[in-house]
XYZ file of C-alpha atoms in Angstrom:
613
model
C -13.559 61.750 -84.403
C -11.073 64.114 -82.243
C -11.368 67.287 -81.468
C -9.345 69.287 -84.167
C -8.674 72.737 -82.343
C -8.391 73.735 -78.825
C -11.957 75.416 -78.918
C -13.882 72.094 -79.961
C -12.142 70.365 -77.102
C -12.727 73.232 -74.107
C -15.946 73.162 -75.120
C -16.740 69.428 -74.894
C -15.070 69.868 -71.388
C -17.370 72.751 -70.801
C -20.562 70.636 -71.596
C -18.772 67.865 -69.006
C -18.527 70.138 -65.980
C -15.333 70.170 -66.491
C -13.885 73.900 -67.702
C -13.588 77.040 -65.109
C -13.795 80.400 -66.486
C -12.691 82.445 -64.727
C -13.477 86.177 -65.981
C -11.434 88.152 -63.509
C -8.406 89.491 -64.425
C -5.241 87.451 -63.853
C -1.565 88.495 -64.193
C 0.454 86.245 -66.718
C 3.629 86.926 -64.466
C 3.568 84.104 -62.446
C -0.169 84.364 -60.536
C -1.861 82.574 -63.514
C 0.994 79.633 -63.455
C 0.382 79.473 -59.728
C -3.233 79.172 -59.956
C -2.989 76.451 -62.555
C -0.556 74.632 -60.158
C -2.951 74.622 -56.894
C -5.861 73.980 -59.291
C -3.905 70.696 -60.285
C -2.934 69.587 -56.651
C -6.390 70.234 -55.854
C -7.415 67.244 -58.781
C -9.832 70.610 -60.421
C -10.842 71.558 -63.827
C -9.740 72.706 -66.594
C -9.051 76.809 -66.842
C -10.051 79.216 -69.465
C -8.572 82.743 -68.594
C -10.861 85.408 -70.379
C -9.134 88.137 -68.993
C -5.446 88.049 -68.853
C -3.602 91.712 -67.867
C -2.146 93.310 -70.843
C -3.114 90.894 -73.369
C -5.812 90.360 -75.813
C -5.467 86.496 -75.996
C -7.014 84.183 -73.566
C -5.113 81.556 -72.156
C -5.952 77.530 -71.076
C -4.310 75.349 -68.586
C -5.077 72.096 -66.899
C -6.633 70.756 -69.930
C -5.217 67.618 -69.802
C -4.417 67.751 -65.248
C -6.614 64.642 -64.848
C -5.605 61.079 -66.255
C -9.937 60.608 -66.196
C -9.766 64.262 -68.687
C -6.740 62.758 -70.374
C -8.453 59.776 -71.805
C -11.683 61.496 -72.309
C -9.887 63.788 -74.700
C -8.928 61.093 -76.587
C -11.294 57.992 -76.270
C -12.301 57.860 -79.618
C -9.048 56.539 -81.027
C -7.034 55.420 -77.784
C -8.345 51.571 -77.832
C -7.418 51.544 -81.869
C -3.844 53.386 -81.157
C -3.034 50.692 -78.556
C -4.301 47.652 -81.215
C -1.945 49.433 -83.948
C 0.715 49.336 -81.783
C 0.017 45.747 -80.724
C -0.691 44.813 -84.446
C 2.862 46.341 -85.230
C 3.871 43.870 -82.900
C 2.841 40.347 -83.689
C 0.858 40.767 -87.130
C -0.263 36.964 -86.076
C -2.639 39.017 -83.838
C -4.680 40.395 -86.538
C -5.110 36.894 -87.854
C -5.848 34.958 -84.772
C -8.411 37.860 -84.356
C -9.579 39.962 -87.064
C -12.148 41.623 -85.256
C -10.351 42.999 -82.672
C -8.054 45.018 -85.617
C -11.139 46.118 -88.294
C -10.548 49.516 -87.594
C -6.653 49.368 -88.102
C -6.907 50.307 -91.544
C -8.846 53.458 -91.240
C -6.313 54.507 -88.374
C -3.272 54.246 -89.939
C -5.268 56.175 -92.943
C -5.338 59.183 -90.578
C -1.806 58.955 -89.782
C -1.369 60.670 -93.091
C -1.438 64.531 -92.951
C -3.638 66.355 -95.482
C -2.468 68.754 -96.939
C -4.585 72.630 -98.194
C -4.076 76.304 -99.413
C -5.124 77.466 -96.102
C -6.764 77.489 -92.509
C -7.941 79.313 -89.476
C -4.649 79.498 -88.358
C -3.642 81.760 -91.560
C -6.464 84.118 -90.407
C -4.235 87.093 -88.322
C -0.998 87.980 -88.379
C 0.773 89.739 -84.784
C 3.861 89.685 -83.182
C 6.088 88.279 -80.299
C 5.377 90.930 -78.118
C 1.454 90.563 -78.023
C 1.194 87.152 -76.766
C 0.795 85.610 -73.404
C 3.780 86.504 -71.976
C 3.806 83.357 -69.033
C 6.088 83.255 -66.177
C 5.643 80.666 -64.155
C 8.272 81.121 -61.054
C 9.682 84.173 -59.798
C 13.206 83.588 -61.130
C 12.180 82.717 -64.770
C 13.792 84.762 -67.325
C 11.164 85.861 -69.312
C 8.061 84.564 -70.839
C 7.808 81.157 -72.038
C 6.246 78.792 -74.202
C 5.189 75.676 -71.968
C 3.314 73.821 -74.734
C 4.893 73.969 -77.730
C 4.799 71.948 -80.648
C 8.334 72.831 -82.865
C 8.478 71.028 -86.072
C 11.149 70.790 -88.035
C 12.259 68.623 -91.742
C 15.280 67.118 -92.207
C 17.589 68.944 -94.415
C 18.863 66.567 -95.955
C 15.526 64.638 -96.414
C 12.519 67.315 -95.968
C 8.969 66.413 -95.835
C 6.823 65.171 -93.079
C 8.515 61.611 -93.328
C 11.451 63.307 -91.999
C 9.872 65.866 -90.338
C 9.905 65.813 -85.825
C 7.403 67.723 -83.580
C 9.365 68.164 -80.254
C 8.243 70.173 -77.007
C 11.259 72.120 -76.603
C 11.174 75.267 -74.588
C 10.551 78.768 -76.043
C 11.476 81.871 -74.323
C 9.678 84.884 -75.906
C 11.137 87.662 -73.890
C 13.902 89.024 -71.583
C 17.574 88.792 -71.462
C 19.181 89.702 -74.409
C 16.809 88.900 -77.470
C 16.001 91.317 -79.987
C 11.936 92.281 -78.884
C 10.021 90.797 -81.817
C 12.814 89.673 -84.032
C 14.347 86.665 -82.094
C 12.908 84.264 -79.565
C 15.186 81.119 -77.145
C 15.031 77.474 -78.492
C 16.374 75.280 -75.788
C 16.118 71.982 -77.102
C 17.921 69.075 -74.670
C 20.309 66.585 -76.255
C 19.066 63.653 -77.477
C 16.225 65.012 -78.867
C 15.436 64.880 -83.031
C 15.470 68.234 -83.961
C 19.169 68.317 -83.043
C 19.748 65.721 -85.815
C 18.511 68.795 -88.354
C 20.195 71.217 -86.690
C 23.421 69.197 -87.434
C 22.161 68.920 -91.331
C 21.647 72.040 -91.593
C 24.964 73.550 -90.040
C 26.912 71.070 -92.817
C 24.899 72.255 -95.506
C 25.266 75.265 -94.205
C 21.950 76.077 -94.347
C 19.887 77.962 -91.413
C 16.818 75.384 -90.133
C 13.205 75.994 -90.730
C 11.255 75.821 -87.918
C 7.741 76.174 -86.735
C 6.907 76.728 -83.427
C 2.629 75.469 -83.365
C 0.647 76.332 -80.289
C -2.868 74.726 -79.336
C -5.001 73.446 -82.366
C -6.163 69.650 -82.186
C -5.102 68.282 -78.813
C -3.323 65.073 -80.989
C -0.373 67.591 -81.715
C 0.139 68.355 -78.160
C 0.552 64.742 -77.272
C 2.336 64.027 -80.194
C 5.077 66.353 -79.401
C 5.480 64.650 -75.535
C 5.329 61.049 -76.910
C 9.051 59.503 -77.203
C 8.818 57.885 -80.593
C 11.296 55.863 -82.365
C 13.900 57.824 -84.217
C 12.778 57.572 -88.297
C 8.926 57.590 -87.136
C 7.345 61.344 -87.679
C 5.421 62.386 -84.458
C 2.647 63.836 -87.041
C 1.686 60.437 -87.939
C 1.099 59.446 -84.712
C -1.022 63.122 -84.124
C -3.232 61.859 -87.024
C -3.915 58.348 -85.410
C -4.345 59.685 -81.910
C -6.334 61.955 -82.976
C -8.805 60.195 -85.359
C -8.151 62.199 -88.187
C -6.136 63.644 -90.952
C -4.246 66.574 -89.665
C -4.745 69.179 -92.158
C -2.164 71.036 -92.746
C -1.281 74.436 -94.487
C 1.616 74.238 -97.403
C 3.341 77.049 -98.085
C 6.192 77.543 -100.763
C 9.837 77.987 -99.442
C 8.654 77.702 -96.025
C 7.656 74.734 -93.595
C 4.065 73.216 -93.323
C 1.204 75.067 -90.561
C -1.445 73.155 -88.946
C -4.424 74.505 -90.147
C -6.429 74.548 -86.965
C -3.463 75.544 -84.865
C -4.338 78.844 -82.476
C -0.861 79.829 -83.135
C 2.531 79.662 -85.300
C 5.761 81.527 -84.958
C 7.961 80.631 -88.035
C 11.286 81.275 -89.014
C 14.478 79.430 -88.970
C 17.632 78.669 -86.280
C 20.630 80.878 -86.707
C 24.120 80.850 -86.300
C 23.596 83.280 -83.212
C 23.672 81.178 -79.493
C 22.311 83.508 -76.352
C 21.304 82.677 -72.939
C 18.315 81.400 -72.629
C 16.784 80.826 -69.046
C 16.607 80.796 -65.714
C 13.546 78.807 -65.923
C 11.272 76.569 -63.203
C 11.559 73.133 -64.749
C 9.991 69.704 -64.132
C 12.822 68.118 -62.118
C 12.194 71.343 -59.124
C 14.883 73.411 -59.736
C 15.861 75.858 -61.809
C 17.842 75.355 -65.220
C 20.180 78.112 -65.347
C 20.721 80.676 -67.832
C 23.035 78.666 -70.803
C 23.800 79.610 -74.509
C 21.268 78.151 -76.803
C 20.171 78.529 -80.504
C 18.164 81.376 -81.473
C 15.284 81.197 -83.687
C 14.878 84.447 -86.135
C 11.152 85.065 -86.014
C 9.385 85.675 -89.694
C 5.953 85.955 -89.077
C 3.473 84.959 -86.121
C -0.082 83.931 -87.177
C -3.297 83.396 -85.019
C -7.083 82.257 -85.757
C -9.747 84.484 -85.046
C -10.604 82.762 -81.883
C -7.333 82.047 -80.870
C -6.666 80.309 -77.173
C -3.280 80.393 -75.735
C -2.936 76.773 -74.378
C -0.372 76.748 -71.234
C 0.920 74.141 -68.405
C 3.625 74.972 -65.674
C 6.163 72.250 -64.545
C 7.802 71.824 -60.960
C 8.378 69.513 -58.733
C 6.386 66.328 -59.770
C 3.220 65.774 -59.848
C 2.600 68.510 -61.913
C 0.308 68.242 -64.822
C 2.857 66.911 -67.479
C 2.789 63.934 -64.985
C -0.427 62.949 -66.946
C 1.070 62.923 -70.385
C 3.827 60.581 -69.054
C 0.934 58.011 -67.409
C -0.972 58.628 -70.416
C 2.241 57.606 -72.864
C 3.110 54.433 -70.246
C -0.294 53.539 -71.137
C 0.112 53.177 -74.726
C 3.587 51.672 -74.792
C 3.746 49.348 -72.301
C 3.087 46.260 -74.941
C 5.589 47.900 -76.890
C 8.924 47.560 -74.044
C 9.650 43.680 -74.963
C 10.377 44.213 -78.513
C 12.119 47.547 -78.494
C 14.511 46.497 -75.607
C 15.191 42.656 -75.832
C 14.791 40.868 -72.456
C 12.771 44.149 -70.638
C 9.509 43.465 -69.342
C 8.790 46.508 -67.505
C 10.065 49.862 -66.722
C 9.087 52.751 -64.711
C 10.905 56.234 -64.904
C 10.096 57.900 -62.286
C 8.222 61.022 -61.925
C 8.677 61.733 -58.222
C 12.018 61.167 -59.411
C 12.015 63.720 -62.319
C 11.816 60.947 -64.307
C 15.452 60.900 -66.295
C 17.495 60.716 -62.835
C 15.433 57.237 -62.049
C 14.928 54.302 -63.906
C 13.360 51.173 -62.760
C 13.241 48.088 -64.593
C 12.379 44.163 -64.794
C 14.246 42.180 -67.019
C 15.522 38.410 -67.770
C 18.013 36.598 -66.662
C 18.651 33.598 -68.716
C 22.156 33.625 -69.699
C 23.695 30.495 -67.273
C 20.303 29.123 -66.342
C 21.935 25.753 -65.087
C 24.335 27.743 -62.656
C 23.903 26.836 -59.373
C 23.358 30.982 -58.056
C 21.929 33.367 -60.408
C 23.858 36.736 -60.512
C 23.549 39.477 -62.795
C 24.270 38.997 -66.839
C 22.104 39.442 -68.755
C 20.676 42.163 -66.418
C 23.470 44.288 -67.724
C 22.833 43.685 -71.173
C 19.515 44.706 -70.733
C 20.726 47.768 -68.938
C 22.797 48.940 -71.275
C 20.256 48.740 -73.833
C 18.007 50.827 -71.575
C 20.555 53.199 -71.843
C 21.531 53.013 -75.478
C 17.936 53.805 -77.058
C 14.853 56.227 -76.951
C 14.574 58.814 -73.583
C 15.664 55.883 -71.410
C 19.076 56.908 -72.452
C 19.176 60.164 -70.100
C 18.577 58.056 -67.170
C 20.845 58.272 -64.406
C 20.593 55.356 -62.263
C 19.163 52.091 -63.490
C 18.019 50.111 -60.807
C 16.554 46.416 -62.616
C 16.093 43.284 -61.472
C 15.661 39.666 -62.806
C 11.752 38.725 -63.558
C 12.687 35.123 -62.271
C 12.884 36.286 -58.716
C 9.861 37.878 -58.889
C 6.909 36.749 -56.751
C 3.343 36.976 -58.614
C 2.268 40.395 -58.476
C 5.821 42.462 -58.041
C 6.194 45.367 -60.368
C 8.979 48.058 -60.543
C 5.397 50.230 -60.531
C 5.084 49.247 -56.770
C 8.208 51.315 -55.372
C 8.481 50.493 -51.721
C 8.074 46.759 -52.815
C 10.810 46.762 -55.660
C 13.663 48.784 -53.332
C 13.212 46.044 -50.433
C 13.758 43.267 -53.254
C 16.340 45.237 -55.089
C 18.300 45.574 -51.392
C 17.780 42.076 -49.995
C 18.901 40.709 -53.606
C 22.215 42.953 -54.500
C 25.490 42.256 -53.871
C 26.728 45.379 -53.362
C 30.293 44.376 -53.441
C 29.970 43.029 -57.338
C 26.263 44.425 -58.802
C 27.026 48.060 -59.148
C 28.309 49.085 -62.346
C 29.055 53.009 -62.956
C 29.758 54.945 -66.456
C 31.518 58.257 -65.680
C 31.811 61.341 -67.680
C 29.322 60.654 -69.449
C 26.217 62.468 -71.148
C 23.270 63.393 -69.061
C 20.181 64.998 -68.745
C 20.683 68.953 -69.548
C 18.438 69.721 -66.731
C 19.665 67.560 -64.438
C 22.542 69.660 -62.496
C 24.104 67.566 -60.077
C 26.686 65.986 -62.906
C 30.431 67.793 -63.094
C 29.108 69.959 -66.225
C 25.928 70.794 -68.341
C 25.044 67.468 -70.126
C 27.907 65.866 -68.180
C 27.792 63.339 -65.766
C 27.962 59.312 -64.287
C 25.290 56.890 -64.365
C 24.621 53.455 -62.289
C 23.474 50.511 -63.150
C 22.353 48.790 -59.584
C 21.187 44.951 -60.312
C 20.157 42.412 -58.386
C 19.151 38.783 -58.811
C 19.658 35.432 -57.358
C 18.689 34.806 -53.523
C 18.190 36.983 -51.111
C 21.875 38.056 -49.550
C 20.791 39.620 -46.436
C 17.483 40.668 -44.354
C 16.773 44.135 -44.285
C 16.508 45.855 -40.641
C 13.821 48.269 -39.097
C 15.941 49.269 -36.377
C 18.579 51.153 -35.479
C 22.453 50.310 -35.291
C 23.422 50.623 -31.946
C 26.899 51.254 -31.119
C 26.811 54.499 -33.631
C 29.690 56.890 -33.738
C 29.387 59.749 -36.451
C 31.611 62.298 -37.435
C 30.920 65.908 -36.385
C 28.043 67.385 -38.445
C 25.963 64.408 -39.073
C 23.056 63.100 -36.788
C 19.429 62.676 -36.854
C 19.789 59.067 -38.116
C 16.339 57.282 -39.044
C 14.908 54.346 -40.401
C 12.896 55.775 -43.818
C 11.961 51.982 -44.693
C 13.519 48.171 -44.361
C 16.658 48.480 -45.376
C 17.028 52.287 -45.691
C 18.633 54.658 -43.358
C 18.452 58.813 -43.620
C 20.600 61.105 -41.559
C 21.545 64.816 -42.032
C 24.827 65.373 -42.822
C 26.932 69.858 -42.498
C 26.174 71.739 -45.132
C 28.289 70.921 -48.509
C 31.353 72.905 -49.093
C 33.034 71.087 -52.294
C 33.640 72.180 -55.358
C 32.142 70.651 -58.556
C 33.889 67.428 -59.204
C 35.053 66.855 -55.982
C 34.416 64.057 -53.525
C 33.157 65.075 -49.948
C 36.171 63.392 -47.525
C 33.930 63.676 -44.708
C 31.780 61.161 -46.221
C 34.562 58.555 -46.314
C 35.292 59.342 -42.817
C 31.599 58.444 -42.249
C 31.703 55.526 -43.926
C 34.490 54.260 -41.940
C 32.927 55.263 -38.951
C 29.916 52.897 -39.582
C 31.921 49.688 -40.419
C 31.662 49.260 -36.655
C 27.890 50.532 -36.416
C 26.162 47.183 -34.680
C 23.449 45.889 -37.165
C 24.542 48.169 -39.904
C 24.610 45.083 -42.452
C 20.808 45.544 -42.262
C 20.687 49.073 -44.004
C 22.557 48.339 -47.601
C 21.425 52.151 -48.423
C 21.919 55.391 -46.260
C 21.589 58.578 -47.872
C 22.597 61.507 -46.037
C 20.465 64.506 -46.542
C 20.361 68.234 -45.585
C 16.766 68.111 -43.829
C 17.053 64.080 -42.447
C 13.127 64.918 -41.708
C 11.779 66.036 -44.608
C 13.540 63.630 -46.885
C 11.972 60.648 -44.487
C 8.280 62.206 -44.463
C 7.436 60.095 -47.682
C 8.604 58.269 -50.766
C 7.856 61.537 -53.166
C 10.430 63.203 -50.869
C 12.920 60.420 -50.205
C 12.917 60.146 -54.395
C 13.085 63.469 -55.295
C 15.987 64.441 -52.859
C 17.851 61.154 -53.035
C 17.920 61.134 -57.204
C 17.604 64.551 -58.205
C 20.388 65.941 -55.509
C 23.325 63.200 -56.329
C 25.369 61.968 -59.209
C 26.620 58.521 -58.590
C 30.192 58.477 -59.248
C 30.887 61.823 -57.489
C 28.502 61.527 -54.494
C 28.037 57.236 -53.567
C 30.511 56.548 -50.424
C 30.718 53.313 -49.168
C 30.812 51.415 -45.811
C 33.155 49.034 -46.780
C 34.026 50.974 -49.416
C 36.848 49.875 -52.088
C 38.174 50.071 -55.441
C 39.840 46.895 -57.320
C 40.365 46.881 -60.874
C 38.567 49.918 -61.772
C 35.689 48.219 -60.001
C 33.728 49.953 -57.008
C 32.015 48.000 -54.423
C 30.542 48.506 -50.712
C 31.196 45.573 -48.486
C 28.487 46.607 -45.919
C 26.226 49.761 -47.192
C 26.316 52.095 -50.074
C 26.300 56.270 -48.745
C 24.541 58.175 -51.213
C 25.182 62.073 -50.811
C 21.962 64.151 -51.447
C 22.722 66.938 -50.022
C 22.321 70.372 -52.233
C 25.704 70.992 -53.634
C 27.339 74.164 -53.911
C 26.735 74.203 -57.583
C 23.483 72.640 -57.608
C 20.830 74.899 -58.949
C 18.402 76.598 -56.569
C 15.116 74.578 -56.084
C 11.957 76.067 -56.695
C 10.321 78.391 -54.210
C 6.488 79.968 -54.445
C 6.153 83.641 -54.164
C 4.110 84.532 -50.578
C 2.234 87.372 -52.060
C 1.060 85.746 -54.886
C 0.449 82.523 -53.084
C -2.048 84.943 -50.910
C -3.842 86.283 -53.985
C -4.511 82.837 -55.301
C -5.748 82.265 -51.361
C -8.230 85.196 -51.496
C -9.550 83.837 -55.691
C -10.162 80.552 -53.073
C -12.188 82.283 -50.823
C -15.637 83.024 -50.596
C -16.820 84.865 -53.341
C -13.739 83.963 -55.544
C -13.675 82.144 -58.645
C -11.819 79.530 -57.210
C -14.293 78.702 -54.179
C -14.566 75.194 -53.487
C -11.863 74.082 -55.316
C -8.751 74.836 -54.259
């Protein structure tokens, strides 16, 4: 059950119709991360590169680009995982019906890792230098690891119960690193190997860790999937993946997947360089920083050894199927890890962290007379207290009672005209400033520093949302091309942003005093003022990504109607939410023309990539 390395699985795909070799030879630097990009868009295979330039390892990409290839990968254990996580639950399902949960026991027996002398993986020995060196947009700065699996033990408790398997980002080359000897670990905050880092550093003790790349297809997923703190991703690898994970022990030194195509070991330092720039998932780049560096002891590879990579941008890109693929699996689970949540929805055209949506009760006064939000903002905060919901920036939830049959935070268009009909923006938006946020996520007043918003609505509906225009519209000098994007929203473009970082834009209280007397402007409770008014209106993808990703709510929401009493915010008419690109915003991603014409001509006639791109 499972495939257990990344050969077993490519060739399953093969024998589906589903792999593309492609035996022409491909540059690493950045034509083979653009090819597995338009592949993706274009809903294609997977990729097997047989001929990479300047490297003896082939390389593999849109393995998992399909949700369809996704759950083919792993359809052997995926109804059982789902049933463990239900039976961890309510145990009273397993009694009520025993037959759905016979296989439960042999699942969680997998969880268990296995442990042997050796394994394929033990077969080679190389160094930094000689792998795939990927670069995946023209302003990365070096090569990178895009699917890693880095496992590290707690200090302070070591072995795989404490052990956590994180996708953390490895730069192998460029800037200042030592060629061979040293390699980037830029792990994001929040995340568990930081809690070992921190054991180590008061034990004073450098951390172990072991970077794994390809093998079984479980220990991919396993390092994406946002488990509990105290649970070890490795158990889950073993139950997704319908069998023991074997695994290599070594004395004095950290545990290998056998059947892993790759491991670079060695152990965190006390050294910090900068790591990056790097093309990440939200469509920017994250700028060079200081981050640990990893000394590098030994690099192994199997015989057959296949360099697994993805690329991330702009959503969708390809990690958009792990996160479906995860919501899949956990979506049972919401209710009992946060209290009075039914649903949530981070959103990928979003970038995920900088937008949460979310359903939740509202029970608190249930014989008062108007519902408003209570125990919305308990809920909220718990959101925003646990797990990866924590790095979300706004919270947008609303109360399951006024919920029609049918409404979902999954349905966007329909849960922004409730949310706006519903809120009362003078008393339902609740901001935490200078606080942590997302390291990726620039638009905050530092790295890892920011606000968040929690925007709830419930009760009655407290206005009807207009389609059409304010008339009687005066706006400052700068702004104009106003537009309806949907019910309730307006877009306009707004001069080009001058401020500094952590400064408020005055022109956009001067705009937001120039509205109050905008005819009909009650009807548009959100404008968001954009630099391209056009593009950001052409669809939702757009209208999220620019709104969320461009704006941090404490520095850039203006209000029409806008006031402060006690500490509290509020809009009386409409809430303005700046999303223009700052001056200290970080550049968003851009394709390279020439290579974007070399991928044309693989597309052509002839061309490997004929008919599918």
């Amino acid at each position: 059950m499972g495939y257990k390395n990344t050969k077993d699985c490519l060739d399953a795909l093969d024998a589906r119709g589903e792999l593309l070799r492609i035996d022409t030879e491909i540059d690493a630097n950045i034509e083979i991360g653009a090819i597995q990009r338009r592949v993706f868009q274009a809903g294609g295979p997977a990729l097997l590169f047989t001929n990479v330039k300047g490297c003896q390892f082939p390389m593999a990409a849109n393995i998992y680009g399909t949700k369809e290839r996704v759950r083919f990968i792993f359809r052997d254990t995926i109804e059982m995982v789902e049933r463990l996580m239900k039976l961890k639950l309510s145990p009273m399902e397993a009694l009520k019906k025993p037959w759905k949960y016979l296989g439960a026991p042999r699942t969680a027996y997998h969880t268990m890792p296995r442990k042997v002398s050796t394994g394929p993986v033990m077969e080679n020995e190389t160094t930094v230098s000689k792998l795939p060196q990927l670069i995946s947009w023209p302003m990365d700065g070096g090569g990178y690891v895009t699917l890693p699996q880095v496992y590290s033990e707690s200090p302070e408790a070591p072995g795989f119960n404490g052990s956590n398997i994180g996708m953390y980002r490895v730069q192998l080359s460029g800037n200042d690193f030592t060629c061979d000897e040293e390699v980037g670990l830029h792990y994001q905050i929040h995340r568990g190997i930081g809690h070992h880092h921190a054991q180590a550093l008061k034990k004073g003790e450098q951390l172990k860790v072991n970077i794994f790349v390809g093998g079984a297809p479980a220990m991919t997923m396993a390092a994406v999937m946002p488990l509990p703190e105290g649970l070890a991703e490795i158990f889950f690898a073993g139950a997704i993946g319908g069998h023991r994970i074997p695994m290599v022990t070594r004395q004095n030194g950290l545990p290998i997947p056998a059947e892993a195509d790759f491991c670079i070991s060695g152990s965190i330092t006390n050294i910090e360089k900068p790591e990056g720039p790097f093309g990440d998932h939200l469509g920017y780049y994250s700028l060079a920083h200081n981050f640990p560096v990893l000394k590098v002891d030994h690099v192994y590879h199997r015989n057959d050894a296949i360099w697994p990579f993805t690329t991330v941008g702009r959503p969708p890109q390809e990690d958009t199927m792990f996160g479906e693929f995860i919501h899949e699996l956990t979506a049972d689970l919401v209710p009992s890890v946060f209290s009075g949540v039914h649903e949530v929805h981070a959103v990928d055209a979003a970038g995920v962290h900088p937008l949460l949506l979310a359903v939740g009760s509202e029970r608190y006064v249930p014989y008062a007379e108007e519902r408003q939000p209570q125990e919305l903002l308990t809920n909220a905060m718990g959101l925003l207290g646990n797990t990866q919901t924590s790095l979300s920036k706004y919270v947008f939830i609303a109360a399951k009672e006024d919920m029609r049959d049918g409404e979902s935070c999954h349905n966007i268009p329909s849960f922004f005209h409730h949310m706006l009909q519903r809120a009362d923006l003078t008393r339902d938006l609740h901001f935490i400033t200078r606080t942590t946020i997302d390291t990726l996520d620039y638009s905050g007043i530092s790295l890892n520093q920011g606000s968040k918003l929690v925007f709830a609505a419930a009760g009655s509906k407290k206005r009807e949302l207009s389609s059409t225009l304010p008339t009687e519209t005066t706006l400052p000098d700068g702004f104009c091309d106003m537009q309806v994007f949907a019910p309730g929203i307006l877009i306009l473009k707004g001069p080009k942003h001058q401020e500094k970082r952590d400064h408020p834009d005055s022109r956009l209280d001067r705009l937001g005093e120039m509205l109050k007397s905008a005819k009909g402007i009650e009807g548009f409770p959100m404008i968001v003022v954009a630099d391209d008014a056009d593009f950001t209106a052409q669809n939702w993808d757009n209208f999220l990504w620019v709104t969320f990703t461009r704006s941090d709510p404490a520095t850039d929401m203006y209000g029409v109607g806008g006031f402060t009493h006690a500490k509290h915010w509020g809009a009386e008419k409409a809430i303005i939410i700046d999303a223009r690109l700052k001056t200290y915003h970080a550049p968003a991603l851009e394709p390279d023309p020439e290579v974007e014409k070399r991928v044309d001509a693989l597309g052509a006639a002839g061309g490997p990539l004929y008919g599918i791109i």
